[in-house]
Amino acid sequence: MQSTESLFENIRKDFPILQRTVRDNKKLVYLDNASTTQKPNQVIDSITDYYQNHNANIHRAVYALAEEATEAYEATRDKIVNFINIKNRQEIIFVRGTTEAINLVAYAWGRPHIKEGDIVVTTEYEHHSNIVPWQLVTQEKHAKLEYIGMDDDGELILDDLDKYLATGKVKLVTFSLMSNVLGTITNAEKIIEKCKAAGVLTLIDGAQAVPHMKVDIEKLGCDFFAFSGHKMLGPTGIGVLWVRKSILETMVPFHGGGDMIREVHKYETTWNDLPYKFEAGTPNIADVVGLGAAIDYLTKIGMDNVREHEIELTKYAMKKLSEVKGLHIYGTKDMSKRGGVISFNFADVHPHDVAQIIDEEGIAVRSGHHCAQVLMERLNVAATSRASFYIYNTKEDIDILVNSLKIVAKVFKL
């Protein structure tokens, strides 16, 4: 069996941006993958090929280019069926990203179904995109938004969920499968089991999880699932919403316009079949094709191999960073419950200062609240620095990061 190390050692050559230098000819060490990933030639070339050879609108014409464009667009839908293991391609809706997917659910399912006094439950480590839409709906409907708390290791306290479910008023429980700040992998199976027993629907934000681990929706048993292409080697501006068909058939359209209709008359309209009822207008065809190429790339590597590589990198990084005096790492130390994300604070140095200094060494990390201010309040910090890993990262990248922190320590006389 091919070792994980040998499998990944040549991957960097597929990513043209990783061949460039920054900041006075320093090697680019890209450690902001939780924000967005870099793109391999295979994805870039697929988008170029579409525009050079197949550009046309889809679903609306019978000439050669239109047929080719439609076939390429719909082929990605079929690839997603296999990649996340679902049974029905009609349940897959293309959106701009996870944010739009959650807003679609909030608008097209939430507004008709959530009533005064109902409860929507989320968690303390959610991204803003899985908080703000539910704030808007619950405020409008005079319902409540409640939070599952977390312990000091960054793991959810599911007794909180039991308390909310016991009220009989919960309509939806929504949570990220992996925290974008702590890397915590949520015990989704346990949450969904509890919700099913209470007759409550579940929505999973899979933006951080789908790029990094094998996701099996049939096994999970959730009702809504969302993820973004740009965090898994694909283009920006494309994402996926999966909804169980029996639910999707009850939902009202999110956008009105072309292609989501069957017939339009002066005063009434009938809707197109699923999933096109929710894909109004000319879609982001080229980037759907690019997402298909990204799925092909990851499928060839194997998601189990991706996960194994990141566990190895994260263990190494946790060990090396823990040896840096004054550095505090957030989240669990159990690698089976953690993805390739490490958020930290360094003594009393502001994370923006840390990021700016190590940028001079060619290192790209994120500093700030990471669109998770509810979590920052729970941690009692204004911000953190965050290093996040992906398939093209190496132990050498981590060594460069650790050495750069010694420069920070020297500058601030730590």
mmCIF file of C-alpha atoms in Angstrom:
data_model
loop_
_atom_site.group_PDB
_atom_site.id
_atom_site.type_symbol
_atom_site.label_atom_id
_atom_site.label_comp_id
_atom_site.label_asym_id
_atom_site.label_seq_id
_atom_site.Cartn_x
_atom_site.Cartn_y
_atom_site.Cartn_z
ATOM 1 C CA MET A 1 0.000 0.000 0.000
ATOM 2 C CA GLN A 2 1.344 3.448 -0.930
ATOM 3 C CA SER A 3 2.395 5.436 2.120
ATOM 4 C CA THR A 4 0.605 8.694 2.871
ATOM 5 C CA GLU A 5 3.929 10.533 2.784
ATOM 6 C CA SER A 6 4.834 9.291 -0.707
ATOM 7 C CA LEU A 7 1.290 9.919 -1.936
ATOM 8 C CA PHE A 8 1.439 13.602 -0.987
ATOM 9 C CA GLU A 9 5.093 14.431 -1.648
ATOM 10 C CA ASN A 10 4.548 15.435 -5.295
ATOM 11 C CA ILE A 11 1.206 17.180 -4.931
ATOM 12 C CA ARG A 12 2.616 20.712 -4.640
ATOM 13 C CA LYS A 13 3.693 20.686 -8.289
ATOM 14 C CA ASP A 14 0.001 20.676 -9.296
ATOM 15 C CA PHE A 15 -0.547 24.067 -7.611
ATOM 16 C CA PRO A 16 1.023 26.906 -9.615
ATOM 17 C CA ILE A 17 0.539 29.519 -6.886
ATOM 18 C CA LEU A 18 2.712 27.459 -4.515
ATOM 19 C CA GLN A 19 5.631 27.800 -6.913
ATOM 20 C CA ARG A 20 5.802 31.572 -6.450
ATOM 21 C CA THR A 21 7.672 33.513 -3.792
ATOM 22 C CA VAL A 22 6.561 36.440 -1.639
ATOM 23 C CA ARG A 23 8.139 39.099 0.614
ATOM 24 C CA ASP A 24 11.697 39.379 -0.720
ATOM 25 C CA ASN A 25 11.803 35.969 -2.407
ATOM 26 C CA LYS A 26 10.511 33.934 0.542
ATOM 27 C CA LYS A 27 8.864 30.571 -0.093
ATOM 28 C CA LEU A 28 5.073 30.880 0.159
ATOM 29 C CA VAL A 29 3.844 28.906 3.165
ATOM 30 C CA TYR A 30 0.073 28.928 2.790
ATOM 31 C CA LEU A 31 -1.663 28.059 6.080
ATOM 32 C CA ASP A 32 -5.064 29.710 5.608
ATOM 33 C CA ASN A 33 -6.885 26.743 4.144
ATOM 34 C CA ALA A 34 -9.870 27.004 6.480
ATOM 35 C CA SER A 35 -10.590 30.273 4.688
ATOM 36 C CA THR A 36 -10.007 29.053 1.130
ATOM 37 C CA THR A 37 -7.798 26.491 -0.573
ATOM 38 C CA GLN A 38 -5.461 26.909 -3.507
ATOM 39 C CA LYS A 39 -6.408 25.450 -6.897
ATOM 40 C CA PRO A 40 -4.577 22.724 -8.836
ATOM 41 C CA ASN A 41 -3.890 22.969 -12.555
ATOM 42 C CA GLN A 42 -6.556 20.347 -13.159
ATOM 43 C CA VAL A 43 -9.256 22.699 -11.814
ATOM 44 C CA ILE A 44 -7.858 25.798 -13.503
ATOM 45 C CA ASP A 45 -7.566 23.956 -16.819
ATOM 46 C CA SER A 46 -11.142 22.646 -16.619
ATOM 47 C CA ILE A 47 -12.491 26.195 -16.316
ATOM 48 C CA THR A 48 -10.287 27.437 -19.171
ATOM 49 C CA ASP A 49 -11.388 24.508 -21.330
ATOM 50 C CA TYR A 50 -15.041 25.278 -20.672
ATOM 51 C CA TYR A 51 -14.709 28.910 -21.772
ATOM 52 C CA GLN A 52 -12.441 28.106 -24.717
ATOM 53 C CA ASN A 53 -14.383 25.161 -26.108
ATOM 54 C CA HIS A 54 -17.863 24.727 -24.630
ATOM 55 C CA ASN A 55 -19.231 28.094 -23.475
ATOM 56 C CA ALA A 56 -23.020 28.273 -23.837
ATOM 57 C CA ASN A 57 -26.093 28.567 -21.650
ATOM 58 C CA ILE A 58 -27.514 25.305 -20.357
ATOM 59 C CA HIS A 59 -30.880 23.530 -20.420
ATOM 60 C CA ARG A 60 -32.240 25.903 -23.095
ATOM 61 C CA ALA A 61 -30.930 24.970 -26.541
ATOM 62 C CA VAL A 62 -30.208 21.917 -28.682
ATOM 63 C CA TYR A 63 -27.080 23.048 -30.544
ATOM 64 C CA ALA A 64 -23.738 21.335 -29.870
ATOM 65 C CA LEU A 65 -22.159 23.840 -27.445
ATOM 66 C CA ALA A 66 -25.303 24.011 -25.300
ATOM 67 C CA GLU A 67 -25.516 20.235 -25.115
ATOM 68 C CA GLU A 68 -21.845 19.987 -24.130
ATOM 69 C CA ALA A 69 -22.185 22.693 -21.465
ATOM 70 C CA THR A 70 -25.322 21.071 -20.036
ATOM 71 C CA GLU A 71 -23.647 17.664 -19.942
ATOM 72 C CA ALA A 72 -20.590 19.046 -18.113
ATOM 73 C CA TYR A 73 -22.750 20.954 -15.607
ATOM 74 C CA GLU A 74 -24.959 17.960 -14.822
ATOM 75 C CA ALA A 75 -21.962 15.617 -14.638
ATOM 76 C CA THR A 76 -20.811 17.491 -11.544
ATOM 77 C CA ARG A 77 -24.169 16.849 -9.909
ATOM 78 C CA ASP A 78 -23.635 13.140 -10.470
ATOM 79 C CA LYS A 79 -20.110 13.324 -9.034
ATOM 80 C CA ILE A 80 -21.521 14.917 -5.867
ATOM 81 C CA VAL A 81 -24.017 12.058 -5.520
ATOM 82 C CA ASN A 82 -21.101 9.640 -5.179
ATOM 83 C CA PHE A 83 -18.787 11.951 -3.245
ATOM 84 C CA ILE A 84 -21.158 12.528 -0.311
ATOM 85 C CA ASN A 85 -23.199 9.326 -0.808
ATOM 86 C CA ILE A 86 -26.780 10.256 -1.496
ATOM 87 C CA LYS A 87 -29.363 8.366 -3.540
ATOM 88 C CA ASN A 88 -31.175 11.054 -5.515
ATOM 89 C CA ARG A 89 -29.501 13.673 -7.744
ATOM 90 C CA GLN A 90 -32.704 15.759 -7.591
ATOM 91 C CA GLU A 91 -31.798 16.613 -3.986
ATOM 92 C CA ILE A 92 -28.661 18.544 -4.987
ATOM 93 C CA ILE A 93 -28.970 22.304 -5.499
ATOM 94 C CA PHE A 94 -26.102 24.459 -6.760
ATOM 95 C CA VAL A 95 -25.697 27.700 -4.808
ATOM 96 C CA ARG A 96 -22.961 30.327 -4.389
ATOM 97 C CA GLY A 97 -21.622 28.729 -1.215
ATOM 98 C CA THR A 98 -22.513 27.496 2.251
ATOM 99 C CA THR A 99 -23.758 30.933 3.273
ATOM 100 C CA GLU A 100 -26.322 31.066 0.478
ATOM 101 C CA ALA A 101 -27.291 27.445 1.142
ATOM 102 C CA ILE A 102 -28.146 28.158 4.784
ATOM 103 C CA ASN A 103 -29.972 31.345 3.834
ATOM 104 C CA LEU A 104 -31.967 29.350 1.291
ATOM 105 C CA VAL A 105 -33.063 26.915 4.003
ATOM 106 C CA ALA A 106 -33.858 29.759 6.404
ATOM 107 C CA TYR A 107 -35.992 31.518 3.789
ATOM 108 C CA ALA A 108 -37.599 28.644 1.890
ATOM 109 C CA TRP A 109 -38.096 26.239 4.809
ATOM 110 C CA GLY A 110 -37.651 28.322 7.962
ATOM 111 C CA ARG A 111 -40.054 31.171 7.281
ATOM 112 C CA PRO A 112 -43.031 28.932 6.414
ATOM 113 C CA HIS A 113 -42.404 26.421 9.232
ATOM 114 C CA ILE A 114 -41.048 28.332 12.238
ATOM 115 C CA LYS A 115 -43.796 29.885 14.344
ATOM 116 C CA GLU A 116 -44.032 32.065 17.429
ATOM 117 C CA GLY A 117 -42.572 30.312 20.474
ATOM 118 C CA ASP A 118 -40.625 27.739 18.425
ATOM 119 C CA ILE A 119 -36.917 27.140 19.059
ATOM 120 C CA VAL A 120 -33.989 26.864 16.652
ATOM 121 C CA VAL A 121 -30.862 25.398 18.243
ATOM 122 C CA THR A 122 -27.295 26.017 17.088
ATOM 123 C CA THR A 123 -23.884 25.876 18.829
ATOM 124 C CA GLU A 124 -21.409 28.268 20.389
ATOM 125 C CA TYR A 125 -18.730 27.476 17.807
ATOM 126 C CA GLU A 126 -20.735 28.259 14.683
ATOM 127 C CA HIS A 127 -19.622 30.452 11.810
ATOM 128 C CA HIS A 128 -21.715 33.622 11.467
ATOM 129 C CA SER A 129 -23.359 32.116 8.363
ATOM 130 C CA ASN A 130 -25.054 29.554 10.605
ATOM 131 C CA ILE A 131 -26.109 32.131 13.203
ATOM 132 C CA VAL A 132 -27.243 35.311 11.447
ATOM 133 C CA PRO A 133 -29.864 33.712 9.135
ATOM 134 C CA TRP A 134 -31.470 32.069 12.167
ATOM 135 C CA GLN A 135 -31.372 35.304 14.144
ATOM 136 C CA LEU A 136 -33.286 36.956 11.291
ATOM 137 C CA VAL A 137 -35.925 34.212 11.067
ATOM 138 C CA THR A 138 -36.465 33.755 14.803
ATOM 139 C CA GLN A 139 -36.719 37.519 15.374
ATOM 140 C CA GLU A 140 -39.212 37.855 12.535
ATOM 141 C CA LYS A 141 -41.318 34.936 13.788
ATOM 142 C CA HIS A 142 -40.999 35.765 17.511
ATOM 143 C CA ALA A 143 -39.271 32.439 18.015
ATOM 144 C CA LYS A 144 -36.099 31.721 20.039
ATOM 145 C CA LEU A 145 -32.530 30.964 19.049
ATOM 146 C CA GLU A 146 -30.704 28.842 21.625
ATOM 147 C CA TYR A 147 -27.115 27.586 21.831
ATOM 148 C CA ILE A 148 -25.478 24.297 22.751
ATOM 149 C CA GLY A 149 -22.539 25.274 24.926
ATOM 150 C CA MET A 150 -19.073 23.767 24.851
ATOM 151 C CA ASP A 151 -16.560 22.671 27.454
ATOM 152 C CA ASP A 152 -13.010 23.967 27.865
ATOM 153 C CA ASP A 153 -11.721 21.373 25.367
ATOM 154 C CA GLY A 154 -14.006 22.786 22.695
ATOM 155 C CA GLU A 155 -16.447 19.880 22.686
ATOM 156 C CA LEU A 156 -20.209 20.374 22.766
ATOM 157 C CA ILE A 157 -22.188 19.833 25.972
ATOM 158 C CA LEU A 158 -25.033 17.702 24.651
ATOM 159 C CA ASP A 159 -26.930 17.944 27.932
ATOM 160 C CA ASP A 160 -27.864 21.423 26.666
ATOM 161 C CA LEU A 161 -29.449 19.852 23.597
ATOM 162 C CA ASP A 162 -31.417 17.421 25.779
ATOM 163 C CA LYS A 163 -32.764 20.370 27.757
ATOM 164 C CA TYR A 164 -34.008 22.162 24.635
ATOM 165 C CA LEU A 165 -35.487 19.028 23.062
ATOM 166 C CA ALA A 166 -37.387 18.305 26.283
ATOM 167 C CA THR A 167 -39.445 21.476 25.743
ATOM 168 C CA GLY A 168 -41.067 19.979 22.650
ATOM 169 C CA LYS A 169 -40.676 23.349 20.887
ATOM 170 C CA VAL A 170 -37.502 22.760 18.845
ATOM 171 C CA LYS A 171 -38.060 22.901 15.073
ATOM 172 C CA LEU A 172 -34.465 22.664 13.870
ATOM 173 C CA VAL A 173 -30.999 21.876 15.218
ATOM 174 C CA THR A 174 -28.209 23.262 13.035
ATOM 175 C CA PHE A 175 -24.467 22.786 13.559
ATOM 176 C CA SER A 176 -21.109 22.644 11.799
ATOM 177 C CA LEU A 177 -19.575 19.225 11.290
ATOM 178 C CA MET A 178 -16.164 20.768 11.991
ATOM 179 C CA SER A 179 -15.409 24.061 13.734
ATOM 180 C CA ASN A 180 -13.546 26.548 11.545
ATOM 181 C CA VAL A 181 -11.691 27.882 14.617
ATOM 182 C CA LEU A 182 -11.119 24.942 16.963
ATOM 183 C CA GLY A 183 -11.101 22.132 14.426
ATOM 184 C CA THR A 184 -13.512 20.237 16.683
ATOM 185 C CA ILE A 185 -15.268 17.421 14.814
ATOM 186 C CA THR A 186 -18.853 17.408 16.028
ATOM 187 C CA ASN A 187 -20.464 14.187 17.229
ATOM 188 C CA ALA A 188 -23.068 14.510 14.486
ATOM 189 C CA GLU A 189 -24.397 10.974 14.796
ATOM 190 C CA LYS A 190 -25.280 11.492 18.459
ATOM 191 C CA ILE A 191 -26.974 14.846 17.820
ATOM 192 C CA ILE A 192 -28.987 13.472 14.896
ATOM 193 C CA GLU A 193 -29.999 10.400 16.899
ATOM 194 C CA LYS A 194 -31.370 12.631 19.672
ATOM 195 C CA CYS A 195 -33.163 14.881 17.179
ATOM 196 C CA LYS A 196 -34.759 12.014 15.271
ATOM 197 C CA ALA A 197 -36.116 10.611 18.516
ATOM 198 C CA ALA A 198 -37.713 14.014 19.172
ATOM 199 C CA GLY A 199 -38.989 14.457 15.610
ATOM 200 C CA VAL A 200 -36.683 17.438 14.992
ATOM 201 C CA LEU A 201 -34.942 18.252 11.689
ATOM 202 C CA THR A 202 -31.172 18.754 11.446
ATOM 203 C CA LEU A 203 -29.024 20.962 9.208
ATOM 204 C CA ILE A 204 -25.267 20.429 8.926
ATOM 205 C CA ASP A 205 -22.783 23.087 7.840
ATOM 206 C CA GLY A 206 -20.211 20.868 6.138
ATOM 207 C CA ALA A 207 -17.984 23.632 4.758
ATOM 208 C CA GLN A 208 -14.974 22.659 6.891
ATOM 209 C CA ALA A 209 -15.588 18.902 6.927
ATOM 210 C CA VAL A 210 -16.250 17.904 3.305
ATOM 211 C CA PRO A 211 -12.766 18.955 2.066
ATOM 212 C CA HIS A 212 -10.962 17.066 4.816
ATOM 213 C CA MET A 213 -12.738 13.794 5.575
ATOM 214 C CA LYS A 214 -15.075 11.259 4.033
ATOM 215 C CA VAL A 215 -18.682 12.391 4.472
ATOM 216 C CA ASP A 216 -21.531 9.898 4.123
ATOM 217 C CA ILE A 217 -24.914 11.620 4.250
ATOM 218 C CA GLU A 218 -26.856 8.366 4.099
ATOM 219 C CA LYS A 219 -25.011 7.243 7.228
ATOM 220 C CA LEU A 220 -25.361 10.608 8.976
ATOM 221 C CA GLY A 221 -29.119 10.775 8.447
ATOM 222 C CA CYS A 222 -29.441 14.581 8.556
ATOM 223 C CA ASP A 223 -32.107 16.530 6.644
ATOM 224 C CA PHE A 224 -30.117 19.458 5.192
ATOM 225 C CA PHE A 225 -26.402 19.588 4.335
ATOM 226 C CA ALA A 226 -24.346 22.459 2.877
ATOM 227 C CA PHE A 227 -20.762 22.911 1.702
ATOM 228 C CA SER A 228 -18.594 25.214 -0.444
ATOM 229 C CA GLY A 229 -16.420 24.460 -3.461
ATOM 230 C CA HIS A 230 -13.613 26.910 -2.726
ATOM 231 C CA LYS A 231 -12.603 25.159 0.496
ATOM 232 C CA MET A 232 -12.042 21.874 -1.382
ATOM 233 C CA LEU A 233 -9.773 22.992 -4.271
ATOM 234 C CA GLY A 234 -12.712 24.296 -6.335
ATOM 235 C CA PRO A 235 -13.541 27.825 -7.505
ATOM 236 C CA THR A 236 -15.070 30.532 -5.369
ATOM 237 C CA GLY A 237 -18.735 31.352 -5.866
ATOM 238 C CA ILE A 238 -20.016 27.780 -6.057
ATOM 239 C CA GLY A 239 -21.485 25.574 -3.347
ATOM 240 C CA VAL A 240 -23.924 22.767 -2.750
ATOM 241 C CA LEU A 241 -27.099 22.374 -0.742
ATOM 242 C CA TRP A 242 -28.501 18.890 -0.244
ATOM 243 C CA VAL A 243 -32.054 18.568 1.092
ATOM 244 C CA ARG A 244 -34.046 15.402 1.651
ATOM 245 C CA LYS A 245 -36.528 15.223 -1.240
ATOM 246 C CA SER A 246 -39.631 14.891 0.922
ATOM 247 C CA ILE A 247 -38.697 18.207 2.559
ATOM 248 C CA LEU A 248 -37.529 19.891 -0.638
ATOM 249 C CA GLU A 249 -40.887 19.271 -2.276
ATOM 250 C CA THR A 250 -42.587 21.340 0.446
ATOM 251 C CA MET A 251 -40.236 24.333 0.147
ATOM 252 C CA VAL A 252 -41.063 27.558 -1.671
ATOM 253 C CA PRO A 253 -38.662 28.956 -4.311
ATOM 254 C CA PHE A 254 -35.807 31.098 -3.035
ATOM 255 C CA HIS A 255 -35.292 33.080 -6.263
ATOM 256 C CA GLY A 256 -37.696 33.672 -9.127
ATOM 257 C CA GLY A 257 -36.740 33.895 -12.803
ATOM 258 C CA GLY A 258 -35.677 31.794 -15.742
ATOM 259 C CA ASP A 259 -35.194 28.018 -15.647
ATOM 260 C CA MET A 260 -36.893 27.587 -12.257
ATOM 261 C CA ILE A 261 -40.303 27.747 -13.948
ATOM 262 C CA ARG A 262 -42.443 25.397 -15.994
ATOM 263 C CA GLU A 263 -44.904 27.995 -17.304
ATOM 264 C CA VAL A 264 -45.332 31.724 -16.670
ATOM 265 C CA HIS A 265 -48.604 33.541 -17.344
ATOM 266 C CA LYS A 266 -49.676 37.061 -16.458
ATOM 267 C CA TYR A 267 -50.852 36.256 -12.965
ATOM 268 C CA GLU A 268 -49.585 32.788 -12.143
ATOM 269 C CA THR A 269 -46.530 30.571 -12.546
ATOM 270 C CA THR A 270 -45.864 26.870 -12.170
ATOM 271 C CA TRP A 271 -42.479 25.610 -11.007
ATOM 272 C CA ASN A 272 -39.922 23.432 -12.715
ATOM 273 C CA ASP A 273 -39.012 19.967 -11.440
ATOM 274 C CA LEU A 274 -36.434 19.515 -8.685
ATOM 275 C CA PRO A 275 -33.705 20.611 -8.365
ATOM 276 C CA TYR A 276 -34.176 23.324 -11.019
ATOM 277 C CA LYS A 277 -36.998 24.920 -9.029
ATOM 278 C CA PHE A 278 -34.208 26.334 -6.815
ATOM 279 C CA GLU A 279 -31.677 27.222 -9.553
ATOM 280 C CA ALA A 280 -33.045 30.414 -11.086
ATOM 281 C CA GLY A 281 -31.292 32.223 -13.906
ATOM 282 C CA THR A 282 -28.051 31.462 -15.696
ATOM 283 C CA PRO A 283 -25.993 29.478 -13.191
ATOM 284 C CA ASN A 284 -22.268 29.596 -12.515
ATOM 285 C CA ILE A 285 -21.632 26.957 -15.178
ATOM 286 C CA ALA A 286 -17.848 27.239 -15.475
ATOM 287 C CA ASP A 287 -17.327 26.996 -11.727
ATOM 288 C CA VAL A 288 -19.662 24.015 -11.434
ATOM 289 C CA VAL A 289 -17.392 22.359 -14.003
ATOM 290 C CA GLY A 290 -14.402 23.426 -11.893
ATOM 291 C CA LEU A 291 -15.995 21.909 -8.801
ATOM 292 C CA GLY A 292 -16.384 18.655 -10.713
ATOM 293 C CA ALA A 293 -12.657 18.694 -11.485
ATOM 294 C CA ALA A 294 -11.877 19.326 -7.792
ATOM 295 C CA ILE A 295 -14.017 16.337 -6.801
ATOM 296 C CA ASP A 296 -12.164 14.198 -9.367
ATOM 297 C CA TYR A 297 -8.836 15.334 -7.893
ATOM 298 C CA LEU A 298 -9.821 14.538 -4.305
ATOM 299 C CA THR A 299 -11.442 11.251 -5.299
ATOM 300 C CA LYS A 300 -8.212 10.146 -6.951
ATOM 301 C CA ILE A 301 -6.279 10.890 -3.742
ATOM 302 C CA GLY A 302 -8.933 9.305 -1.513
ATOM 303 C CA MET A 303 -10.586 11.153 1.358
ATOM 304 C CA ASP A 304 -9.314 8.643 3.915
ATOM 305 C CA ASN A 305 -5.784 9.504 2.770
ATOM 306 C CA VAL A 306 -6.551 13.225 3.020
ATOM 307 C CA ARG A 307 -7.714 12.735 6.603
ATOM 308 C CA GLU A 308 -4.690 10.608 7.527
ATOM 309 C CA HIS A 309 -2.297 13.200 6.093
ATOM 310 C CA GLU A 310 -3.941 16.003 8.084
ATOM 311 C CA ILE A 311 -3.919 14.017 11.326
ATOM 312 C CA GLU A 312 -0.185 13.455 10.861
ATOM 313 C CA LEU A 313 0.442 17.149 10.131
ATOM 314 C CA THR A 314 -1.761 18.373 12.981
ATOM 315 C CA LYS A 315 -0.113 16.047 15.534
ATOM 316 C CA TYR A 316 3.287 17.325 14.421
ATOM 317 C CA ALA A 317 2.157 20.956 14.557
ATOM 318 C CA MET A 318 0.567 20.561 18.001
ATOM 319 C CA LYS A 319 3.802 19.080 19.337
ATOM 320 C CA LYS A 320 6.042 21.751 17.816
ATOM 321 C CA LEU A 321 3.782 24.681 18.739
ATOM 322 C CA SER A 322 3.331 23.439 22.309
ATOM 323 C CA GLU A 323 7.082 23.808 22.738
ATOM 324 C CA VAL A 324 6.863 27.560 22.030
ATOM 325 C CA LYS A 325 6.914 29.378 25.366
ATOM 326 C CA GLY A 326 3.878 31.606 25.931
ATOM 327 C CA LEU A 327 1.770 30.117 23.143
ATOM 328 C CA HIS A 328 -1.771 28.970 24.044
ATOM 329 C CA ILE A 329 -3.596 26.535 21.743
ATOM 330 C CA TYR A 330 -7.400 26.237 21.801
ATOM 331 C CA GLY A 331 -9.409 23.063 21.379
ATOM 332 C CA THR A 332 -9.112 19.356 22.025
ATOM 333 C CA LYS A 333 -5.818 17.464 21.959
ATOM 334 C CA ASP A 334 -7.608 14.309 20.791
ATOM 335 C CA MET A 335 -6.676 14.009 17.107
ATOM 336 C CA SER A 336 -9.630 11.705 16.406
ATOM 337 C CA LYS A 337 -11.897 14.633 17.295
ATOM 338 C CA ARG A 338 -9.914 17.391 15.592
ATOM 339 C CA GLY A 339 -9.383 18.552 12.026
ATOM 340 C CA GLY A 340 -6.353 20.319 10.591
ATOM 341 C CA VAL A 341 -7.011 23.683 12.247
ATOM 342 C CA ILE A 342 -5.000 25.212 15.100
ATOM 343 C CA SER A 343 -6.035 28.524 16.659
ATOM 344 C CA PHE A 344 -3.682 30.086 19.159
ATOM 345 C CA ASN A 345 -2.655 33.210 21.003
ATOM 346 C CA PHE A 346 0.965 34.118 21.667
ATOM 347 C CA ALA A 347 1.545 35.719 25.065
ATOM 348 C CA ASP A 348 -0.051 39.192 25.008
ATOM 349 C CA VAL A 349 0.860 39.895 21.352
ATOM 350 C CA HIS A 350 -2.177 40.807 19.278
ATOM 351 C CA PRO A 351 -2.929 38.180 16.605
ATOM 352 C CA HIS A 352 -2.770 40.834 13.867
ATOM 353 C CA ASP A 353 0.788 41.665 14.928
ATOM 354 C CA VAL A 354 1.705 37.976 14.895
ATOM 355 C CA ALA A 355 0.246 37.553 11.400
ATOM 356 C CA GLN A 356 1.984 40.678 10.080
ATOM 357 C CA ILE A 357 5.419 39.692 11.382
ATOM 358 C CA ILE A 358 5.309 36.107 10.141
ATOM 359 C CA ASP A 359 3.967 37.319 6.784
ATOM 360 C CA GLU A 360 7.398 38.872 6.279
ATOM 361 C CA GLU A 361 8.696 35.272 6.375
ATOM 362 C CA GLY A 362 6.262 34.230 3.641
ATOM 363 C CA ILE A 363 3.708 32.640 5.952
ATOM 364 C CA ALA A 364 -0.012 33.143 5.371
ATOM 365 C CA VAL A 365 -2.174 32.585 8.462
ATOM 366 C CA ARG A 366 -5.469 34.162 9.429
ATOM 367 C CA SER A 367 -5.866 36.475 12.409
ATOM 368 C CA GLY A 368 -9.107 37.860 13.804
ATOM 369 C CA HIS A 369 -12.420 36.456 14.999
ATOM 370 C CA HIS A 370 -12.796 34.118 11.979
ATOM 371 C CA CYS A 371 -16.503 34.975 11.588
ATOM 372 C CA ALA A 372 -17.095 33.304 14.947
ATOM 373 C CA GLN A 373 -17.547 36.103 17.465
ATOM 374 C CA VAL A 374 -19.920 34.060 19.626
ATOM 375 C CA LEU A 375 -17.064 31.587 20.079
ATOM 376 C CA MET A 376 -14.575 34.386 20.768
ATOM 377 C CA GLU A 377 -16.876 35.603 23.555
ATOM 378 C CA ARG A 378 -16.983 32.071 24.980
ATOM 379 C CA LEU A 379 -13.162 31.910 24.902
ATOM 380 C CA ASN A 380 -13.000 35.417 26.385
ATOM 381 C CA VAL A 381 -10.659 36.671 23.664
ATOM 382 C CA ALA A 382 -11.042 39.296 20.944
ATOM 383 C CA ALA A 383 -9.218 37.269 18.308
ATOM 384 C CA THR A 384 -6.823 34.400 17.636
ATOM 385 C CA SER A 385 -4.210 33.456 15.088
ATOM 386 C CA ARG A 386 -5.201 30.422 13.027
ATOM 387 C CA ALA A 387 -3.053 28.017 11.027
ATOM 388 C CA SER A 388 -4.988 25.536 8.896
ATOM 389 C CA PHE A 389 -3.589 22.724 6.781
ATOM 390 C CA TYR A 390 -4.423 20.928 3.569
ATOM 391 C CA ILE A 391 -3.123 18.285 1.199
ATOM 392 C CA TYR A 392 -0.178 20.334 -0.116
ATOM 393 C CA ASN A 393 1.158 21.336 3.291
ATOM 394 C CA THR A 394 4.258 19.668 4.747
ATOM 395 C CA LYS A 395 6.090 19.328 8.039
ATOM 396 C CA GLU A 396 8.607 21.788 6.613
ATOM 397 C CA ASP A 397 5.809 24.384 6.439
ATOM 398 C CA ILE A 398 5.157 23.839 10.129
ATOM 399 C CA ASP A 399 8.853 24.148 10.981
ATOM 400 C CA ILE A 400 8.955 27.480 9.129
ATOM 401 C CA LEU A 401 5.896 28.638 11.094
ATOM 402 C CA VAL A 402 7.470 27.687 14.418
ATOM 403 C CA ASN A 403 10.753 29.417 13.528
ATOM 404 C CA SER A 404 8.857 32.551 12.516
ATOM 405 C CA LEU A 405 7.231 32.672 15.950
ATOM 406 C CA LYS A 406 10.721 32.924 17.419
ATOM 407 C CA ILE A 407 11.064 36.166 15.455
ATOM 408 C CA VAL A 408 7.812 37.384 16.994
ATOM 409 C CA ALA A 409 9.198 36.532 20.428
ATOM 410 C CA LYS A 410 12.381 38.453 19.682
ATOM 411 C CA VAL A 411 10.494 41.538 18.420
ATOM 412 C CA PHE A 412 8.303 41.649 21.521
ATOM 413 C CA LYS A 413 11.083 40.538 23.895
ATOM 414 C CA LEU A 414 9.106 37.535 25.164
#
